[in-house]
Coordinates of C-alpha atoms and ligand atoms in Angstrom, one line a residue:
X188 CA 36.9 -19.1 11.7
X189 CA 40.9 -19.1 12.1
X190 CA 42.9 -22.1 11.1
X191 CA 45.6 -23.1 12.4
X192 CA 49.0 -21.9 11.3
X193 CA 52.5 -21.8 12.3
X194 CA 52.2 -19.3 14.9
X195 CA 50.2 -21.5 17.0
X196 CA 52.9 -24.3 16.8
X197 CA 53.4 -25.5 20.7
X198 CA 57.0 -25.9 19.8
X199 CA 57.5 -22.3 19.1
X200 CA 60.4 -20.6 21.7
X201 CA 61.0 -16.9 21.8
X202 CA 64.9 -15.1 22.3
X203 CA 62.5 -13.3 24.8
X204 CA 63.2 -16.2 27.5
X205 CA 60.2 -15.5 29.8
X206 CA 58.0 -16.0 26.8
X207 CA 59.2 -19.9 27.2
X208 CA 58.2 -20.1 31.4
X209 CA 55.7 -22.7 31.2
X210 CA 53.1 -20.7 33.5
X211 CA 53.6 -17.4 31.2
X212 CA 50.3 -15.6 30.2
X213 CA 52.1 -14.1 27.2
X214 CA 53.7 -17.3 25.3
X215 CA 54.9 -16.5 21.3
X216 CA 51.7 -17.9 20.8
X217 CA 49.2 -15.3 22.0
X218 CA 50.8 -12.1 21.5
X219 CA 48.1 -10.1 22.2
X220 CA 47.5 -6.2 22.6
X221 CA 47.2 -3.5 25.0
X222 CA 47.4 0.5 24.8
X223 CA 50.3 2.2 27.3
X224 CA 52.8 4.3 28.1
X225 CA 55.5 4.2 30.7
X226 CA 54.1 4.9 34.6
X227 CA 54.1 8.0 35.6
X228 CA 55.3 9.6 32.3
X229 CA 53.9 12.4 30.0
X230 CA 54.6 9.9 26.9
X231 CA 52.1 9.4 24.1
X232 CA 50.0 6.2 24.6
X233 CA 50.7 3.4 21.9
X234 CA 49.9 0.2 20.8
X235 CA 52.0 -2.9 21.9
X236 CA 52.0 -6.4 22.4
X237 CA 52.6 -8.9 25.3
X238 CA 55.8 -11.1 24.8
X239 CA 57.3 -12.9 28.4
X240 CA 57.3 -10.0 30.9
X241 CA 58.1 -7.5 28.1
X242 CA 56.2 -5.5 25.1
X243 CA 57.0 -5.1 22.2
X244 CA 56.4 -1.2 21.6
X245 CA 54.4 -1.2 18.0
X246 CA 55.3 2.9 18.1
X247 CA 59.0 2.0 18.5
X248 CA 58.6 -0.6 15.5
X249 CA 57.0 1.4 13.1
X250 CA 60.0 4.3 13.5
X251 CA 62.6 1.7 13.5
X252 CA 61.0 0.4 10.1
X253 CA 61.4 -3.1 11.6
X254 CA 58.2 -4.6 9.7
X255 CA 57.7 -4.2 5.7
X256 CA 54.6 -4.6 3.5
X257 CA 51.3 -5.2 5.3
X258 CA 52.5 -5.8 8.4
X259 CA 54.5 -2.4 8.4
X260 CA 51.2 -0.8 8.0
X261 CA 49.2 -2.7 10.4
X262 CA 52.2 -1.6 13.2
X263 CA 51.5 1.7 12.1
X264 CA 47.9 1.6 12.4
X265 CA 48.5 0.2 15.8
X266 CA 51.1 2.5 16.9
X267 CA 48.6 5.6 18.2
X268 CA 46.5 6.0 21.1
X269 CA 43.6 3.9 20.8
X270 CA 43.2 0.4 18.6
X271 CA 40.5 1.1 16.0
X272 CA 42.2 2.2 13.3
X273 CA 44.2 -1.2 13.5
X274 CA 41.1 -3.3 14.4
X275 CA 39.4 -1.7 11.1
X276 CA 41.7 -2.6 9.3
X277 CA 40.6 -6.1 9.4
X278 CA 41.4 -10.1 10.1
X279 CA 44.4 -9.8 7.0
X280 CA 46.2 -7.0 9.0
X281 CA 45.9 -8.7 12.6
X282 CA 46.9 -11.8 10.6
X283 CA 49.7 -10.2 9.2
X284 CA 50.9 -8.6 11.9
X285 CA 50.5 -12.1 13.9
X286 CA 53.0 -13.7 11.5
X287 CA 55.2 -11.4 11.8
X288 CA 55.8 -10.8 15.2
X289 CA 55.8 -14.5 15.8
X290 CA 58.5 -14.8 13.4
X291 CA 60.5 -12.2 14.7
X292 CA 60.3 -13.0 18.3
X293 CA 61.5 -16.6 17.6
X294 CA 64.6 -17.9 18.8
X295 CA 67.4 -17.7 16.4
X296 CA 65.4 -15.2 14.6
X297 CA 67.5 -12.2 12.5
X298 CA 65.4 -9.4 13.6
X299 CA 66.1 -9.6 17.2
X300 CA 69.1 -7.5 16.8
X301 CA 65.7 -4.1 15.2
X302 CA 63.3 -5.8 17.8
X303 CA 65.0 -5.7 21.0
X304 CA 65.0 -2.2 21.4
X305 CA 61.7 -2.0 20.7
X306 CA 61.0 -3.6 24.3
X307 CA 59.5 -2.2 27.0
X308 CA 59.2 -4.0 30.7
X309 CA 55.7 -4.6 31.7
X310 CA 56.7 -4.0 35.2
X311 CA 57.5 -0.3 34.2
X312 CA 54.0 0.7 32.1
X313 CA 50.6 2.0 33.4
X314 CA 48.1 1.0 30.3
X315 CA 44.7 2.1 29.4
X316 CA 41.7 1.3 27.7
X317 CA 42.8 0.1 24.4
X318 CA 40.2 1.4 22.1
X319 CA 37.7 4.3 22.3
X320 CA 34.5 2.3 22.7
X321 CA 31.3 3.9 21.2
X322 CA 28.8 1.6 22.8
X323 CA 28.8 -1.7 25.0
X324 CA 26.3 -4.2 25.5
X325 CA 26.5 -6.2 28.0
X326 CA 25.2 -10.1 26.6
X327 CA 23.5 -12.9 29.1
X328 CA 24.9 -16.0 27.9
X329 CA 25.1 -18.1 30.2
X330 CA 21.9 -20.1 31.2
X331 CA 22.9 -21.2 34.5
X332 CA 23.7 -18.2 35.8
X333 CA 20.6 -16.6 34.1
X334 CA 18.4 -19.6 36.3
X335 CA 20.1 -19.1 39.8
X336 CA 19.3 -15.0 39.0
X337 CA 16.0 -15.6 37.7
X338 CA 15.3 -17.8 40.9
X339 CA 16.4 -14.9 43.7
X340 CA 14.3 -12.1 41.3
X341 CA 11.1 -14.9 40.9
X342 CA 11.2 -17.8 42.4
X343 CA 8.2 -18.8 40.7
X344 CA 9.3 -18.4 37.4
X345 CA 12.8 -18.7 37.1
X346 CA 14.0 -18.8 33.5
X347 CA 11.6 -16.7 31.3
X348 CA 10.9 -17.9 28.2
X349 CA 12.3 -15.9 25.2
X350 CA 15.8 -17.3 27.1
X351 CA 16.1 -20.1 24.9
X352 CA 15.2 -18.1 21.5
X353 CA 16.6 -14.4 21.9
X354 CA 20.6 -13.6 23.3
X355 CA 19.2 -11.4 26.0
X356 CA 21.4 -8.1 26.1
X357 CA 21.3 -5.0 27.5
X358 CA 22.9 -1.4 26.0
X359 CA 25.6 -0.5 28.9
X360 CA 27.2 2.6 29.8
X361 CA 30.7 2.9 27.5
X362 CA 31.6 5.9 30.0
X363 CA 32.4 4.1 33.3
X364 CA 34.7 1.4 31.5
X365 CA 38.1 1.7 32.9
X366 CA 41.3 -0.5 32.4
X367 CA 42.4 -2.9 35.0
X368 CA 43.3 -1.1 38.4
X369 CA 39.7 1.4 38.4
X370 CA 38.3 1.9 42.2
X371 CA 35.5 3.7 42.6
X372 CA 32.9 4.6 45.2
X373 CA 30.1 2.2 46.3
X374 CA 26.9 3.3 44.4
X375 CA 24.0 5.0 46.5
X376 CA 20.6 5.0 45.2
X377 CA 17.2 4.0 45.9
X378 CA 16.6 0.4 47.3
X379 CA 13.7 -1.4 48.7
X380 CA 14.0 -3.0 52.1
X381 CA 12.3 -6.6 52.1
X382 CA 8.6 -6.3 53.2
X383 CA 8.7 -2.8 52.9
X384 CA 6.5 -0.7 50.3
X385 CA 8.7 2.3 49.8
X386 CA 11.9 2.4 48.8
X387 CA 15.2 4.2 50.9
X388 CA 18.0 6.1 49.7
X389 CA 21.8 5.4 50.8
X390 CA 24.6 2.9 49.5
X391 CA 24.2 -0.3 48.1
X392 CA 24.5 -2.7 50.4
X393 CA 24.5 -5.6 48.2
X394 CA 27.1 -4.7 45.8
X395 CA 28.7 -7.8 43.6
X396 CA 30.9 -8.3 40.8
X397 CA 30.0 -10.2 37.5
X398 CA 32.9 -12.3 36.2
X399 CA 32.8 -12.0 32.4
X400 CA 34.4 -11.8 29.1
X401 CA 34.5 -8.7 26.7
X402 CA 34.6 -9.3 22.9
X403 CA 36.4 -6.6 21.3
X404 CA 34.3 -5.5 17.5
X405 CA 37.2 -5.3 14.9
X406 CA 35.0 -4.2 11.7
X407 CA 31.6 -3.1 11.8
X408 CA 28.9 -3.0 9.5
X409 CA 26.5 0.1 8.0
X410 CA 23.8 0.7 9.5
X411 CA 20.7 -1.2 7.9
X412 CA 23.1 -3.7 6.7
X413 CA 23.5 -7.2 9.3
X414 CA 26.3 -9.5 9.9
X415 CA 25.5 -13.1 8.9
X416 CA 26.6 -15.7 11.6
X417 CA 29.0 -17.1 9.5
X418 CA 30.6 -13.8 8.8
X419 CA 30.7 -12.9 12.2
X420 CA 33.6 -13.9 13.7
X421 CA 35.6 -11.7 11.2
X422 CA 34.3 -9.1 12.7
X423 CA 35.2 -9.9 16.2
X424 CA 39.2 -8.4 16.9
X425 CA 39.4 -10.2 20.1
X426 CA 38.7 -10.8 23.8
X427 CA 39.3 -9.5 27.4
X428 CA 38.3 -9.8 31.3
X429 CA 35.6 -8.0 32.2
X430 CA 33.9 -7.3 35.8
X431 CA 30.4 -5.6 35.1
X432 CA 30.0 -4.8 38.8
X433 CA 26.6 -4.5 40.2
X434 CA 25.0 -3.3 42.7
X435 CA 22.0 -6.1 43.2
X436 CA 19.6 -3.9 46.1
X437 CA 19.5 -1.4 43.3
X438 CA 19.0 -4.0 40.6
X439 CA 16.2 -5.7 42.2
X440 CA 14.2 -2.2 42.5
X441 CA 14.5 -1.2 39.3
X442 CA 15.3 -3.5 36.6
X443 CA 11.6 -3.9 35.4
X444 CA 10.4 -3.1 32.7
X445 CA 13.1 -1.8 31.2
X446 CA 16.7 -4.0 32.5
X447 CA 19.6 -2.7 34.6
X448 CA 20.7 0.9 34.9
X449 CA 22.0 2.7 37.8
X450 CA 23.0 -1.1 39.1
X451 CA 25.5 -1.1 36.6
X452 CA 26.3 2.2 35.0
X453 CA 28.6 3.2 38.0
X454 CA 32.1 1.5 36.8
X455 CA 33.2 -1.7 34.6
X456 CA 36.8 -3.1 34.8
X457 CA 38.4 -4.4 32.1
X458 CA 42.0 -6.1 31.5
X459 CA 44.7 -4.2 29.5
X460 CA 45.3 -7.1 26.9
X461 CA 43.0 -8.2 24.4
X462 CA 43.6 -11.9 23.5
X463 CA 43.4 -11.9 19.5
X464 CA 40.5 -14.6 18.0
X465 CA 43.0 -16.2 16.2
X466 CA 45.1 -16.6 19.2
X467 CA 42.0 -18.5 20.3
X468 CA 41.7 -20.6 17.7
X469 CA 43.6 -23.9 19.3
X470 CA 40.9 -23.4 21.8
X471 CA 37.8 -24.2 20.1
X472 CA 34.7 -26.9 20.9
X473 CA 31.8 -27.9 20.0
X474 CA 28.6 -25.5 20.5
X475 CA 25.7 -27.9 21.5
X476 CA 21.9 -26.9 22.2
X477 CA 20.3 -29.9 24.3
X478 CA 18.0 -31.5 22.2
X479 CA 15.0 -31.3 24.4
X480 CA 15.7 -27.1 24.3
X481 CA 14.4 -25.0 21.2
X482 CA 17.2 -25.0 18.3
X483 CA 18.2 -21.4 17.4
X484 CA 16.2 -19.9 14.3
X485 CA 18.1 -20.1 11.1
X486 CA 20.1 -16.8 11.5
X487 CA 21.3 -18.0 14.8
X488 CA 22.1 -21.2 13.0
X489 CA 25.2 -22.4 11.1
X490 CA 27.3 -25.5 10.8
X491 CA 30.8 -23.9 11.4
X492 CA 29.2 -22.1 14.7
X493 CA 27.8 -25.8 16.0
X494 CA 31.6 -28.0 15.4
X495 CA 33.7 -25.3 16.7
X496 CA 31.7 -22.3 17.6
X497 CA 32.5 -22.2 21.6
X498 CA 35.6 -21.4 23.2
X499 CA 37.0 -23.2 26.2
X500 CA 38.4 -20.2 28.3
X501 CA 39.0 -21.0 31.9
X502 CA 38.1 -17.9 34.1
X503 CA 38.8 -17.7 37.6
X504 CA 37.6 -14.9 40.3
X505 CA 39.3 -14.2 43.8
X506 CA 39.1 -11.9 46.2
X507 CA 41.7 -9.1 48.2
X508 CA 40.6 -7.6 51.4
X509 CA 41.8 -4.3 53.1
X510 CA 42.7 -6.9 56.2
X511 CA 44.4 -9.4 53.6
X512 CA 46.2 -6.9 51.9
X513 CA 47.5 -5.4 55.0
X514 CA 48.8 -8.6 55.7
X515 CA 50.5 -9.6 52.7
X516 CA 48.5 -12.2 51.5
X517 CA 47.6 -13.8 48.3
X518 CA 44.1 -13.1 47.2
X519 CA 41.5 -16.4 48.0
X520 CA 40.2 -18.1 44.9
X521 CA 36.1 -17.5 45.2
X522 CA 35.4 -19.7 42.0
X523 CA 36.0 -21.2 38.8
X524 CA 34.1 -21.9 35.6
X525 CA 34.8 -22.1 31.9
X526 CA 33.4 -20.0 28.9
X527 CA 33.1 -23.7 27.0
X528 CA 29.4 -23.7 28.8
X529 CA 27.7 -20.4 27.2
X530 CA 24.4 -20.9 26.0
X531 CA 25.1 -18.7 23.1
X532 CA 28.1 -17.9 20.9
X533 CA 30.1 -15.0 20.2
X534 CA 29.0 -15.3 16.5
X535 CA 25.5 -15.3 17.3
X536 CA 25.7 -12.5 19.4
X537 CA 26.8 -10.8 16.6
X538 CA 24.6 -12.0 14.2
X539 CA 21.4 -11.5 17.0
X540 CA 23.0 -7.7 17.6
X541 CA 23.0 -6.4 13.5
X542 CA 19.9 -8.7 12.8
X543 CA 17.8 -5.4 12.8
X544 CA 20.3 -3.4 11.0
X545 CA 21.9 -2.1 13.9
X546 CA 25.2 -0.7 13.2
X547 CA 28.4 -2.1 15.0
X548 CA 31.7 0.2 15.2
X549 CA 35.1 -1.0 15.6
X550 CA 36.0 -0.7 19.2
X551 CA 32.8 -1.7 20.5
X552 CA 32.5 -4.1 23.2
X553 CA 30.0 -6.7 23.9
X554 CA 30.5 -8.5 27.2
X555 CA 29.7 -12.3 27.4
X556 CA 27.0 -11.8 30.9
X557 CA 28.4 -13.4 34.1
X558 CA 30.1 -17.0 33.0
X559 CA 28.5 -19.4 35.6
X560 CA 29.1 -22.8 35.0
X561 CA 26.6 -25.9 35.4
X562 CA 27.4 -26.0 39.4
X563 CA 26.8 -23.6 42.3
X564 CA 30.7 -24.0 42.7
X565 CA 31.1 -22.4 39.5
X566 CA 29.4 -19.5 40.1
X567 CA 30.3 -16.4 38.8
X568 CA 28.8 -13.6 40.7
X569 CA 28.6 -13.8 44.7
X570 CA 24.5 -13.3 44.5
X571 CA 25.3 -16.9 43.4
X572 CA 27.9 -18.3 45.2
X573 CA 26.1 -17.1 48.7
X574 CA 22.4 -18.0 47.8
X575 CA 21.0 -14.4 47.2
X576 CA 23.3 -13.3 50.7
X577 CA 21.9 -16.1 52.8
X578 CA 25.2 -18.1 53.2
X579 CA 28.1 -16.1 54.0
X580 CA 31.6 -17.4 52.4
X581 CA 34.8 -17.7 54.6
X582 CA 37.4 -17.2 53.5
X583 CA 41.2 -18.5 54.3
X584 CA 41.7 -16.0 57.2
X585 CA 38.1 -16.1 58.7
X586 CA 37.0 -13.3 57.4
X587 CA 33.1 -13.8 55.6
X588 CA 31.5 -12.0 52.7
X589 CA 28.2 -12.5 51.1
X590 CA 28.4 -8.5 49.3
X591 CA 32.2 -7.0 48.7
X592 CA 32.8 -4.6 51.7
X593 CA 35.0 -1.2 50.9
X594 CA 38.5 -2.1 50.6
X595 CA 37.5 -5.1 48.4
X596 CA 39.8 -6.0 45.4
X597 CA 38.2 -8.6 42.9
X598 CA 40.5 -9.9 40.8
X599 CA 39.6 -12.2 37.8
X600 CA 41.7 -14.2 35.7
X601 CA 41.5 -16.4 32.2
X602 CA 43.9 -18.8 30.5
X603 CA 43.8 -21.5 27.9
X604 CA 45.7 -25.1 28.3
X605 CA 44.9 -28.4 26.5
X606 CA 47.4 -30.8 26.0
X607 CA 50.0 -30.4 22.9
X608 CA 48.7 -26.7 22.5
X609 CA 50.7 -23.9 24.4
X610 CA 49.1 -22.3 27.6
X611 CA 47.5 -18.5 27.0
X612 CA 46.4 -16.2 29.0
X613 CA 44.5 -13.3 29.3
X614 CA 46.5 -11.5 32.5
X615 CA 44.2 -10.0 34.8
X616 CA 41.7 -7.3 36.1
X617 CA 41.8 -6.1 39.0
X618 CA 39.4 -3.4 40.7
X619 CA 38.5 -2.2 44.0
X620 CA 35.6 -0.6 46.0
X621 CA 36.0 2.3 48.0
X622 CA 33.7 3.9 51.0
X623 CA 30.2 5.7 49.4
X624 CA 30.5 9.7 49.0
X625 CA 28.5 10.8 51.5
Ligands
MN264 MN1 26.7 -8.4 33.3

């Protein structure tokens, strides 16, 4: 679990002066990474890393010998098309690196005459998905929203009870993962009408988005080996936004026995940066299990997870329709929650995912499950925030929604603030749904 050091001072002020805005994502205290290239060029994707409106491009570092020593390497590692050769090379590397850039990018700082060069406009890149990801698995962490589901699927029997014992999970589709800016088609397949007994082909007509996090694996583990839950965390690079998008007519038909598959395999968005751990690490609370609820079993147990073993990540979903896009306006704010209220932790998904000797690989992703929080306002999926499609949302300019319509843009945001830490945040991911092939 990250200390703090100096680069999370909240004094800290970059020569990059948009770093310093006090509404800036990408303070000198986050710097964290995304893969890109300049739009619309035939360049070589590379790693870089968010400073202000600018990043710093870790290809153009490592030829400009900027860095020495193990920071010099991990630039290197971090300078090709994908992440994983950086993110195996372990929390020392990232650490190193860290230091480094934070030094360098602070004001009055020597190497700002080797660095500046090295900058790249974000307003001039098209990124994508910073690591080749072997495998995802999408988590289900947060109890609330797991109840309000459980409730539309079985009213009778909301919350089932290996909830409270077992991180629920499902193995995803690593395919259909795209970086911020994916559209695809609305998914067709087999749904079945209320009251009916057969099922009917055509496109979902209840498609929703799920607003999540994805935690980026850094190291792995061999197969038949497990990663203890205090060991975890070292293994976990970082985080991102994620929208597991679903399409919930499908879902309901045919997620038993075996869990979600065509409702979800069709596209998942993901945002460009991935907000280190220890970047994080000002932003950690207390993990609590109520006391009337089953306490995890020893593996899923540990004193570091319960004092600081949650993360309070504000996450935010809004909506862009064709009509308000058309019009110029600003997308309308659907609901807000915080990953502070997860029923599990990244560790012990970690720990619960290699418990059985399963192997993890650097550049897998594990998404959080949709983050509801304790009230319907803080919903994060619109199955929720409508009541299962019975009560329609307005929004600012009349229009209603209980499923996203074609045209639809969701667009999710996260940040960290407390007082006498510096703001972070995570940018944001943005997809949109277009008409069904026919
Ligand atoms: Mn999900």
């Amino acid at each position: 679990m990250t200390r703090l050091n100096e680069t999370h001072d909240a004094g800290l002020q970059s020569w990059v002066a948009s770093a310093n805005a006090a509404s800036c994502d990408f303070p000198i205290q986050n710097l964290p990474f995304a893969v890109f290239r300049r739009a619309g060029s035939n360049e070589a994707f590379r790693g870089g890393v968010a400073i202000g409106d600018q990043i710093v491009d870790l290809a153009a570092v490592q030829a400009r010998g900027v860095f020495t020593g193990e920071a010099a390497a991990a630039a290197a590692s971090a300078s090709g098309p994908t992440l994983n050769p950086f993110m195996t090379l372990g929390p020392a590397a990232w650490s190193a690196l860290r230091l480094a850039l934070s030094r360098a990018l602070r004001a009055g700082s020597p190497a700002e005459q080797t660095l500046r060069p090295c900058l790249v406009p974000q307003s001039e890149v098209e990124y994508t998905v910073p690591a080749h990801i072997g495998d995802y698995t999408d988590f289900y962490t947060s109890i609330h929203h797991a109840t309000s589901v459980g409730r539309l699927f079985r009213p009778d029997n909301p919350l089932l009870p290996n909830y409270k014992w077992v991180p629920i999970g499902y193995h995803g589709r690593a395919s259909s993962i795209e970086v911020s800016g994916q559209s695809f088609p609305r998914p067709v397949g087999q749904t079945l009408p209320a009251g009916a007994a057969t099922p009917v082909f055509g496109p979902s007509k209840r498609l929703d988005y799920e607003l999540e996090l994805g935690v980026f694996v850094g190291t792995g583990n061999e197969r038949g080996s497990r990663i203890g839950i205090d060991e975890a965390e070292a293994h976990v690079f970082g985080l991102c936004l994620l929208n597991d998008w679903s399409a919930r007519d499908l879902q309901a038909w045919e997620y038993q026995p075996l869990g979600p598959f065509l409702s979800k395999n069709f596209a998942t968005t993901i945002s460009p940066w991935i907000v280190t751990l220890e970047a994080l690490a000002p932003f950690r609370v207390e993990w609590t299990r109520p006391a009337e609820d089953p306490q995890p079993l020893p593996y899923l147990e540990s004193g570091a997870n319960r004092a600081k073993g949650a993360l309070d990540i504000r996450l935010q979903v809004l909506v862009e329709t064709a009509q308000m896009r058309e019009a110029g306006q600003a997308p309308a704010p659907l609901s807000q929650t915080s990953f502070r209220h997860a029923y599990w932790t990244i560790a012990q998904m970690v720990a619960h995912h290699t418990v059985n000797g399963c192997n993890l690989q650097p550049g897998d992703l594990l998404g959080s499950g949709t983050e509801s929080g304790p009230t319907p306002e803080e919903a994060g999926s619109l199955l929720e925030l409508t009541f299962g499609g019975k009560q329609p949302l307005v929004l600012p300019n009349g229009q209603t929604r209980t499923f996203l319509e074609d045209g639809d843009a969701v667009v999710m945001r996260g940040w960290c603030e407390k007082p006498g830490a510096a703001r972070i945040g995570f940018g944001e991911v943005v997809g949109r749904v277009l008409p069904a092939l026919v």
